[in-house]
XYZ file of N, CA and C in Angstrom:
690
model
N 0.834 -1.171 -0.120
C -0.127 -0.040 0.036
C 0.730 1.234 -0.073
N 0.924 1.615 0.406
C 1.559 2.774 0.535
C 0.993 3.017 -0.609
N 1.420 3.356 0.153
C 1.240 2.902 0.439
C 1.457 3.502 0.344
N 6.101 7.021 -2.621
C 4.934 7.197 -3.469
C 4.830 7.621 -3.626
N 2.599 18.571 -8.744
C 1.598 19.460 -8.288
C 1.521 20.772 -9.052
N -0.118 20.992 -8.826
C -0.335 22.687 -9.350
C 1.070 23.354 -8.804
N 1.023 23.096 -7.522
C 2.609 23.700 -6.882
C 2.461 22.661 -5.583
N 3.812 22.433 -5.115
C 4.165 21.475 -4.108
C 3.115 21.738 -2.902
N 2.781 23.045 -2.613
C 2.110 23.240 -1.259
C 0.697 22.965 -1.663
N -0.023 23.107 -2.835
C -1.262 22.707 -2.952
C -1.480 21.370 -3.300
N -0.504 20.572 -3.628
C -0.740 19.190 -4.009
C -1.169 18.862 -5.412
N -1.105 19.832 -6.304
C -1.400 19.348 -7.589
C -0.239 19.238 -8.455
N -0.459 18.856 -9.856
C 0.704 18.487 -10.796
C 0.945 19.328 -11.979
N 2.173 19.904 -11.818
C 2.340 20.765 -13.273
C 1.993 20.157 -14.341
N 2.433 18.804 -14.776
C 1.925 18.281 -15.980
C 1.354 17.147 -15.809
N 0.899 16.376 -16.758
C -0.376 15.189 -16.423
C 0.466 13.713 -16.406
N 1.149 13.748 -17.644
C 1.459 12.068 -17.759
C 2.943 12.286 -18.344
N 3.789 11.352 -17.519
C 5.089 11.210 -17.706
C 5.235 9.807 -18.175
N 5.554 9.157 -19.409
C 5.761 7.882 -19.704
C 7.221 7.848 -19.774
N 7.711 6.575 -19.320
C 9.061 6.259 -19.427
C 9.095 4.905 -19.998
N 9.807 4.665 -21.210
C 9.974 3.454 -21.682
C 11.491 2.890 -21.411
N 11.385 1.911 -20.927
C 12.861 0.853 -20.540
C 12.479 -0.335 -20.827
N 12.743 -0.467 -22.069
C 12.562 -1.783 -22.519
C 11.134 -1.976 -22.777
N 10.464 -2.830 -22.300
C 9.044 -3.278 -22.263
C 8.228 -2.580 -21.183
N 9.078 -1.731 -20.170
C 8.563 -1.264 -18.744
C 8.064 0.299 -18.994
N 6.980 0.648 -18.429
C 6.852 2.036 -18.583
C 6.032 2.490 -17.384
N 6.466 3.610 -16.932
C 5.875 4.322 -15.529
C 5.324 5.489 -15.907
N 4.104 5.627 -15.919
C 3.300 6.733 -16.186
C 2.939 7.599 -14.818
N 2.698 8.954 -14.810
C 2.472 9.898 -13.859
C 1.260 10.419 -14.239
N -0.105 10.473 -13.489
C -1.337 10.889 -14.049
C -1.772 11.944 -13.011
N -1.767 12.990 -12.995
C -2.577 13.874 -11.997
C -3.846 13.457 -11.904
N -4.173 13.602 -10.643
C -5.899 13.397 -10.540
C -6.513 14.413 -11.278
N -6.223 15.630 -11.642
C -7.182 16.379 -12.218
C -7.262 16.130 -13.709
N -6.609 15.124 -14.345
C -6.483 14.748 -15.674
C -6.872 13.182 -15.671
N -7.528 12.239 -14.804
C -7.874 11.033 -14.959
C -8.711 11.003 -15.877
N -9.327 11.996 -16.306
C -10.686 11.954 -17.105
C -9.978 11.566 -18.775
N -8.710 12.036 -18.792
C -8.560 11.821 -20.217
C -7.916 10.326 -20.308
N -7.800 9.609 -19.007
C -7.214 8.373 -19.131
C -7.926 7.538 -18.514
N -9.416 7.514 -18.730
C -10.416 6.755 -18.083
C -10.357 5.327 -18.206
N -10.180 5.012 -19.477
C -9.891 3.451 -19.611
C -8.988 2.893 -18.802
N -7.705 3.351 -18.650
C -6.585 2.974 -17.972
C -6.843 2.949 -16.442
N -7.558 4.342 -15.841
C -7.752 4.489 -14.771
C -8.814 3.361 -14.025
N -9.900 2.891 -14.926
C -10.812 2.154 -14.692
C -9.989 0.593 -14.092
N -9.172 0.366 -15.083
C -8.132 -0.881 -14.767
C -7.421 -0.679 -13.616
N -6.833 0.374 -13.267
C -6.113 0.552 -12.022
C -6.939 0.503 -10.998
N -7.899 1.032 -10.728
C -9.081 0.914 -9.825
C -9.466 -0.599 -9.534
N -9.488 -1.514 -10.749
C -9.888 -2.968 -10.767
C -8.774 -3.674 -9.864
N -7.439 -3.253 -10.386
C -6.441 -3.735 -9.984
C -6.090 -3.647 -8.451
N -6.164 -2.355 -8.034
C -6.401 -1.920 -6.538
C -7.058 -2.762 -6.021
N -8.484 -3.055 -6.423
C -9.539 -4.005 -5.772
C -8.972 -5.366 -5.782
N -8.490 -5.808 -6.807
C -7.733 -7.177 -6.621
C -6.735 -7.376 -5.695
N -6.000 -6.303 -5.450
C -4.830 -6.410 -4.664
C -5.216 -6.369 -3.159
N -5.896 -5.115 -2.737
C -6.623 -4.997 -1.239
C -7.453 -5.613 -0.850
N -8.595 -5.858 -1.847
C -9.906 -6.491 -1.087
C -9.770 -7.980 -1.335
N -9.450 -8.336 -2.555
C -9.449 -9.800 -3.075
C -8.365 -10.314 -2.501
N -7.400 -9.935 -2.233
C -6.142 -10.453 -1.714
C -5.866 -10.117 -0.342
N -5.702 -9.139 -0.071
C -5.262 -8.743 1.097
C -6.355 -8.428 2.484
N -7.739 -8.846 1.641
C -8.663 -8.681 2.468
C -9.065 -7.427 3.497
N -8.924 -6.227 2.691
C -9.248 -4.883 3.454
C -10.637 -4.782 3.182
N -11.414 -5.205 4.068
C -12.881 -5.435 3.469
C -13.533 -4.015 3.471
N -12.902 -3.014 4.430
C -13.520 -1.787 4.166
C -13.383 -1.232 2.798
N -12.561 -1.662 1.969
C -12.454 -1.146 0.829
C -13.212 -1.696 -0.460
N -13.939 -2.982 0.042
C -14.935 -3.242 -1.282
C -16.001 -2.571 -1.529
N -15.882 -2.715 -2.717
C -17.141 -2.106 -3.618
C -17.682 -3.190 -4.590
N -19.038 -2.922 -4.632
C -20.129 -3.929 -5.331
C -19.544 -4.015 -6.890
N -18.724 -2.745 -7.515
C -18.413 -2.682 -8.943
C -17.334 -2.887 -9.125
N -16.294 -3.585 -8.122
C -15.013 -3.962 -8.332
C -13.973 -3.215 -8.458
N -14.494 -1.785 -8.127
C -13.510 -0.877 -8.273
C -13.198 -0.091 -7.154
N -11.880 -0.220 -6.547
C -11.337 0.511 -5.192
C -10.798 1.690 -5.577
N -11.839 2.721 -5.344
C -11.482 4.204 -5.153
C -12.116 4.898 -3.947
N -11.543 6.052 -3.295
C -11.989 6.587 -2.259
C -11.862 8.066 -2.565
N -12.315 8.678 -1.665
C -12.727 10.207 -1.531
C -11.189 11.057 -1.809
N -10.160 10.255 -1.727
C -8.700 11.022 -1.736
C -8.348 10.747 -3.431
N -9.230 10.074 -4.370
C -8.671 9.812 -5.697
C -9.604 11.188 -6.328
N -8.959 12.293 -5.921
C -9.533 13.569 -6.348
C -8.401 14.185 -7.090
N -8.636 15.811 -7.413
C -7.641 16.192 -8.263
C -6.369 16.419 -7.659
N -6.314 16.585 -6.405
C -5.025 16.494 -5.798
C -4.176 15.460 -5.683
N -4.581 14.162 -6.119
C -4.032 12.864 -6.170
C -3.043 12.879 -7.052
N -1.770 12.198 -6.939
C -0.779 11.914 -8.081
C -0.650 10.409 -8.139
N -1.145 9.787 -9.224
C -1.189 8.399 -9.785
C 0.271 7.984 -10.438
N 0.951 6.867 -9.902
C 1.950 6.338 -10.735
C 1.746 4.932 -11.207
N 1.828 4.644 -12.230
C 1.152 3.499 -12.839
C 2.506 2.733 -13.729
N 2.958 1.530 -13.249
C 3.795 0.707 -13.710
C 3.356 -0.205 -14.748
N 3.544 -0.321 -16.055
C 2.845 -0.838 -17.161
C 4.053 -1.804 -17.639
N 3.784 -2.939 -17.934
C 4.739 -3.685 -18.827
C 3.812 -4.394 -19.997
N 4.322 -3.601 -21.230
C 3.274 -3.650 -22.165
C 1.936 -3.106 -22.025
N 0.845 -3.747 -22.191
C -0.502 -3.559 -21.862
C -0.729 -3.869 -20.373
N 0.089 -4.535 -19.710
C -0.386 -5.135 -18.223
C 0.221 -4.055 -17.152
N -0.932 -3.919 -16.105
C -0.306 -3.363 -14.998
C 0.240 -4.046 -13.936
N 1.491 -3.648 -13.557
C 2.115 -4.600 -12.877
C 2.488 -3.793 -11.553
N 1.951 -2.590 -11.417
C 2.381 -1.893 -10.056
C 1.495 -0.454 -10.062
N 1.530 -0.010 -8.902
C 0.830 1.081 -8.848
C 0.970 1.641 -7.378
N 0.918 3.143 -7.329
C 1.420 3.940 -6.226
C 0.400 5.148 -6.211
N 0.304 5.835 -5.281
C -0.339 7.023 -5.293
C 0.209 8.054 -4.157
N 0.371 9.299 -4.424
C 0.554 10.182 -3.583
C -0.195 11.401 -3.351
N -0.449 11.758 -1.878
C -1.594 12.730 -1.605
C -0.708 13.902 -0.767
N -1.168 15.141 -0.869
C -0.690 16.047 -0.276
C -1.042 15.936 1.357
N -0.161 16.153 2.122
C -0.464 16.123 3.806
C -0.888 17.531 4.086
N -1.073 18.357 3.129
C -1.528 19.834 3.800
C -3.170 19.807 3.572
N -3.622 18.636 2.949
C -4.931 18.257 2.878
C -5.366 17.080 3.586
N -6.517 16.842 3.914
C -7.014 15.470 4.550
C -6.621 14.335 3.923
N -5.969 13.277 4.478
C -5.546 12.075 3.698
C -5.837 10.899 4.653
N -5.093 9.622 4.478
C -5.517 8.650 4.968
C -5.068 8.561 6.785
N -3.846 9.068 6.893
C -3.313 8.984 8.311
C -4.100 10.063 9.139
N -4.685 10.816 8.686
C -5.502 11.959 9.145
C -6.737 11.780 9.298
N -7.549 10.865 8.446
C -9.043 10.805 8.546
C -9.482 9.560 8.301
N -8.481 8.702 8.209
C -8.866 7.185 8.034
C -8.236 6.177 9.085
N -6.948 6.071 8.753
C -6.021 5.295 9.625
C -5.435 6.039 10.947
N -6.157 6.855 11.573
C -5.644 7.550 12.845
C -5.022 6.991 13.802
N -5.683 5.650 14.049
C -5.216 4.686 15.227
C -3.765 4.101 14.932
N -3.185 4.506 13.794
C -2.028 3.805 13.399
C -0.878 4.604 14.196
N -1.087 6.013 14.245
C -0.357 6.851 14.774
C -0.344 7.297 16.273
N 0.543 7.121 17.062
C 0.531 7.659 18.607
C 0.117 9.179 18.719
N 1.009 9.993 17.881
C 0.557 11.307 17.789
C 0.194 11.668 16.369
N -0.116 12.941 16.111
C -0.589 13.417 14.954
C 0.336 13.191 13.975
N 0.220 12.744 12.723
C 1.302 12.321 11.734
C 1.922 13.825 11.183
N 3.031 13.757 10.717
C 3.839 15.016 10.373
C 2.921 15.338 9.118
N 2.864 16.420 8.840
C 1.990 17.151 7.615
C 2.946 18.450 7.421
N 2.884 18.737 5.971
C 3.514 19.923 5.484
C 3.704 20.009 3.993
N 4.399 21.133 3.395
C 4.413 21.080 1.878
C 5.502 20.369 1.431
N 6.539 19.800 2.176
C 7.545 18.888 1.712
C 7.042 17.530 1.795
N 5.997 17.244 2.641
C 5.576 15.971 2.907
C 4.263 15.625 2.149
N 4.428 14.396 1.516
C 3.038 13.706 0.733
C 3.296 12.474 1.399
N 1.942 11.841 1.469
C 1.316 10.451 1.864
C 1.605 9.575 0.727
N 2.141 8.451 0.866
C 2.810 7.502 -0.373
C 1.591 6.201 0.142
N 0.608 6.124 -0.705
C -0.458 5.221 -0.235
C -0.585 4.342 -1.579
N -1.345 3.153 -1.434
C -1.880 2.290 -2.279
C -0.632 1.428 -3.059
N 0.579 1.389 -2.386
C 1.821 0.959 -3.128
C 1.434 -0.677 -3.018
N 1.386 -1.095 -4.549
C 1.192 -2.655 -4.654
C 1.996 -2.935 -6.041
N 1.997 -4.280 -6.114
C 2.991 -4.951 -7.268
C 2.075 -6.280 -7.606
N 1.961 -6.314 -8.803
C 0.975 -7.550 -9.355
C 1.803 -8.803 -8.728
N 0.676 -9.832 -8.473
C 1.289 -11.210 -8.067
C 2.085 -11.478 -9.156
N 3.224 -12.319 -8.785
C 3.941 -13.024 -10.004
C 5.064 -11.986 -10.389
N 4.955 -10.629 -9.860
C 5.930 -9.700 -10.112
C 6.847 -9.105 -8.928
N 6.376 -10.069 -7.825
C 6.808 -9.615 -6.550
C 8.404 -10.337 -6.325
N 9.284 -9.715 -5.696
C 10.717 -10.597 -5.201
C 10.790 -10.391 -3.800
N 11.286 -11.480 -3.026
C 11.962 -11.245 -1.723
C 12.879 -10.084 -1.648
N 13.768 -10.188 -2.581
C 14.759 -9.211 -2.618
C 14.725 -8.350 -4.150
N 13.858 -7.354 -4.289
C 13.932 -6.792 -5.581
C 15.068 -6.228 -5.939
N 15.265 -6.513 -7.242
C 16.511 -6.111 -7.831
C 16.014 -6.093 -9.504
N 17.025 -5.507 -10.129
C 16.849 -4.978 -11.661
C 15.789 -4.289 -11.833
N 15.007 -4.609 -12.882
C 14.063 -3.940 -13.352
C 12.498 -4.001 -12.605
N 12.593 -4.801 -11.569
C 11.425 -5.052 -10.839
C 10.521 -3.969 -10.516
N 9.317 -3.851 -10.527
C 8.307 -2.885 -10.709
C 8.505 -2.262 -9.182
N 8.710 -3.021 -8.034
C 8.885 -2.414 -6.748
C 10.049 -1.359 -6.700
N 11.207 -1.538 -7.409
C 12.314 -0.780 -7.371
C 12.100 0.458 -8.536
N 11.392 0.456 -9.528
C 11.033 1.443 -10.372
C 9.857 2.296 -9.779
N 9.028 1.530 -8.990
C 7.805 2.545 -8.096
C 8.563 3.251 -7.156
N 9.399 2.725 -6.373
C 10.401 3.717 -5.500
C 11.146 4.740 -5.788
N 11.763 4.636 -7.089
C 12.635 5.259 -7.691
C 11.776 6.377 -8.235
N 10.372 5.998 -8.840
C 9.622 7.139 -9.409
C 9.041 8.079 -7.999
N 9.044 7.600 -6.829
C 8.456 8.690 -5.708
C 9.824 9.259 -5.413
N 10.824 8.818 -5.169
C 11.831 9.716 -5.101
C 12.574 10.732 -6.131
N 12.239 10.360 -7.336
C 12.568 11.227 -8.480
C 11.551 12.275 -8.426
N 10.267 11.779 -8.414
C 8.986 12.904 -8.382
C 9.342 13.957 -7.333
N 9.544 13.195 -5.919
C 9.836 14.049 -4.911
C 10.856 15.174 -4.930
N 12.120 14.709 -5.465
C 13.068 15.681 -5.704
C 12.804 16.810 -6.636
N 11.931 16.454 -7.371
C 11.509 17.278 -8.396
C 10.508 18.442 -8.238
N 10.056 18.166 -6.829
C 8.858 18.972 -6.483
C 9.212 19.258 -4.900
N 10.437 19.244 -4.746
C 10.699 19.956 -3.167
C 10.189 19.200 -2.123
N 9.877 17.846 -2.329
C 9.062 16.996 -1.587
C 10.370 16.097 -1.079
N 10.682 15.928 0.398
C 11.634 15.151 0.718
C 11.409 14.021 1.719
N 9.810 13.962 2.029
C 9.652 12.966 3.074
C 8.264 12.547 2.591
N 7.670 11.164 2.823
C 6.543 10.608 2.766
C 6.189 10.099 3.976
N 4.826 9.971 4.205
C 4.424 8.972 5.117
C 3.775 7.997 4.403
N 3.520 6.879 5.176
C 2.704 5.556 4.944
C 2.479 4.631 5.619
N 1.474 3.837 5.146
C 1.000 2.858 6.406
C 1.127 1.323 5.374
N 2.231 0.538 5.794
C 2.430 -0.430 5.098
C 2.717 -1.706 5.852
N 2.799 -2.901 5.125
C 3.230 -3.782 5.769
C 4.673 -3.791 6.353
N 4.563 -4.228 7.649
C 5.902 -3.825 8.464
C 6.889 -4.274 7.893
N 6.998 -5.501 7.166
C 8.278 -6.365 6.652
C 8.842 -5.347 5.651
N 8.039 -4.444 4.859
C 8.713 -3.601 4.227
C 9.553 -2.700 4.583
N 9.343 -2.366 6.063
C 10.386 -1.301 6.556
C 11.719 -1.553 6.365
N 12.109 -2.859 6.635
C 13.627 -3.166 6.224
C 14.186 -2.953 4.723
N 13.327 -3.265 4.135
C 13.690 -3.008 2.508
C 13.912 -1.478 2.314
N 13.015 -0.859 2.935
C 12.947 0.837 2.754
C 14.394 1.151 3.691
N 14.570 0.487 4.712
C 16.053 1.081 4.956
C 17.229 0.656 4.135
N 17.163 -0.468 3.756
C 18.322 -0.989 2.817
C 18.561 -0.209 1.599
N 17.453 0.466 1.131
C 17.301 1.304 -0.068
C 17.766 2.809 0.374
N 18.081 2.994 1.608
C 18.360 4.229 2.202
C 17.335 5.256 2.359
N 16.213 4.883 2.830
C 14.978 5.708 3.133
C 15.561 6.090 4.565
N 15.412 7.130 5.211
C 15.418 7.241 6.636
C 14.191 7.219 7.402
N 13.966 6.144 7.963
C 12.669 5.511 8.190
C 12.359 5.846 10.021
N 11.334 6.296 10.227
C 10.962 6.093 11.711
C 9.643 5.904 11.650
N 9.037 4.658 12.667
C 7.875 4.542 12.789
C 7.057 5.582 13.696
N 5.672 5.595 13.257
C 4.838 6.768 13.923
C 3.775 5.766 14.909
N 4.106 4.803 15.004
C 3.108 3.986 15.843
C 3.388 2.217 15.900
N 2.452 1.586 16.607
C 2.967 0.353 16.487
C 1.978 -0.516 15.279
N 2.531 -1.744 14.859
C 1.670 -2.400 13.874
C 0.316 -2.857 14.086
N -0.816 -3.075 13.284
C -1.906 -3.355 13.598
C -2.296 -3.930 12.232
N -2.980 -5.047 12.774
C -3.568 -6.076 11.800
C -4.633 -5.372 11.012
N -4.267 -5.330 9.452
C -5.562 -4.693 8.668
C -5.847 -5.824 7.331
N -6.773 -6.482 7.524
C -7.000 -7.717 6.789
C -5.943 -8.483 7.181
N -5.128 -9.046 6.118
C -3.985 -10.102 6.351
C -2.786 -9.630 6.677
N -2.944 -8.166 6.690
C -1.618 -7.573 6.870
C -1.205 -7.054 8.221
N -0.166 -7.095 8.585
C 0.256 -6.121 9.770
C 0.978 -4.788 9.498
N 0.097 -3.826 9.601
C 0.355 -2.707 8.912
C 1.108 -1.618 9.903
N 1.975 -0.841 9.583
C 2.724 0.102 10.309
C 2.729 1.486 9.763
N 2.632 2.612 10.383
C 2.477 3.924 9.935
C 4.082 4.419 10.188
N 4.653 4.994 8.978
C 6.181 5.251 8.916
C 5.978 6.671 8.242
N 7.395 7.496 8.711
C 7.731 8.773 8.276
C 9.043 8.117 7.492
N 9.249 8.471 5.987
C 10.298 8.051 5.541
C 10.614 9.605 4.503
N 11.962 9.554 5.192
C 12.831 10.746 4.206
C 13.590 10.289 3.157
N 14.110 10.905 2.077
C 14.903 10.248 1.303
C 15.848 11.628 0.727
N 16.942 11.288 0.018
C 17.731 12.463 -0.320
C 18.473 11.696 -1.903
N 19.415 12.301 -2.360
C 20.334 11.840 -3.230
C 21.055 10.329 -3.251
N 21.419 10.270 -1.770
C 22.027 8.833 -1.556
C 20.649 7.789 -1.780
N 19.745 8.032 -1.571
C 18.708 7.278 -1.624
C 18.129 6.737 -3.243
N 18.430 7.758 -4.102
C 18.168 7.891 -5.404
C 19.249 7.175 -5.656
N 20.609 7.139 -5.374
C 21.733 6.371 -5.960
C 21.455 5.061 -5.636
N 21.145 4.747 -4.563
C 21.123 3.523 -3.771
C 19.971 2.660 -4.860
N 19.026 3.345 -4.935
C 17.878 2.492 -5.844
C 18.481 2.359 -7.376
N 19.281 3.311 -7.860
C 20.048 3.092 -9.145
C 20.846 2.042 -9.329
N 21.501 1.713 -8.108
C 22.444 0.539 -7.849
C 21.812 -0.260 -8.006
N 20.733 -0.467 -7.035
C 19.841 -1.974 -6.942
C 19.493 -2.226 -8.300
N 18.823 -1.203 -9.083
C 18.369 -1.459 -10.480
C 19.205 -1.676 -11.702
N 20.711 -1.571 -11.228
C 21.893 -1.601 -12.318
C 21.551 -0.922 -13.307
N 20.904 0.375 -13.171
C 20.537 1.473 -14.262
C 20.551 2.787 -13.473
N 21.419 3.648 -14.299
C 21.716 4.941 -13.882
C 20.921 5.953 -14.481
N 19.937 5.490 -15.217
C 19.222 6.458 -15.985
C 17.574 6.837 -15.165
N 17.121 7.938 -15.233
C 15.971 8.215 -14.422
C 14.786 7.110 -14.937
N 13.838 7.107 -14.001
C 12.477 6.179 -14.607
C 11.583 7.270 -15.056
N 11.433 8.627 -14.890
C 10.796 9.477 -15.402
C 11.429 10.166 -16.516
N 11.221 10.222 -17.707
C 11.987 11.036 -18.677
C 11.811 12.412 -18.511
N 10.671 13.003 -18.010
C 10.559 14.341 -17.678
C 10.158 14.401 -16.374
N 11.046 15.389 -15.553
C 10.791 15.379 -13.791
C 9.927 16.359 -13.828
N 8.771 16.211 -12.771
C 7.724 17.285 -12.641
C 8.240 18.304 -11.699
N 8.200 19.433 -12.323
C 8.900 20.983 -11.416
C 7.889 21.560 -10.764
N 8.030 21.815 -9.641
C 6.718 22.582 -8.845
C 6.686 24.161 -9.398
N 5.481 24.484 -9.429
C 5.424 25.914 -10.015
C 5.866 26.880 -9.026
């Protein structure tokens, strides 16, 4: 889950879609204000999220009769990143501005012992997921896991964002630290569906980006055009 702008303070996105081709892989960044132009893809994204979080992880509060997992935060302020292999969705994540209501303030408050950090340089990394069959115990090379993580860091560094909050399976905390995210728990793990979820604050910098590139074995960006804050 995490799960990952019109201006950095308002939480919009300067431009809508930034595809990157690396062989058969493509990472797309779609602003929430522009999802209407990508309605077919976004419907598939919402079905993908439903299959992962509801059908697999059993997050029953997210279940919808239409099989589309979407919530009130999928608005014009959200930033969607979709990882595609050919026409197949192999990964997804969403970024939300913490200057507005978001999951840790309005839905998962009990994961934090105190109020979660908020600010213009902090976004919430949410709905992070990788397709079954594309997951690795030790992500490496062109895995969707690493491409998505690098996408968050590149997007953040281009938008004066250096910290994300997230509610993720606690086991991913170790991988995040190995990738040189500066991780601090905000509370204790809690069972949500089949997961033990913990709220985290994760900061990143140039060392994080270099570590991700080393892990992928590629020193090129995953976003061909980096989003620049207005």
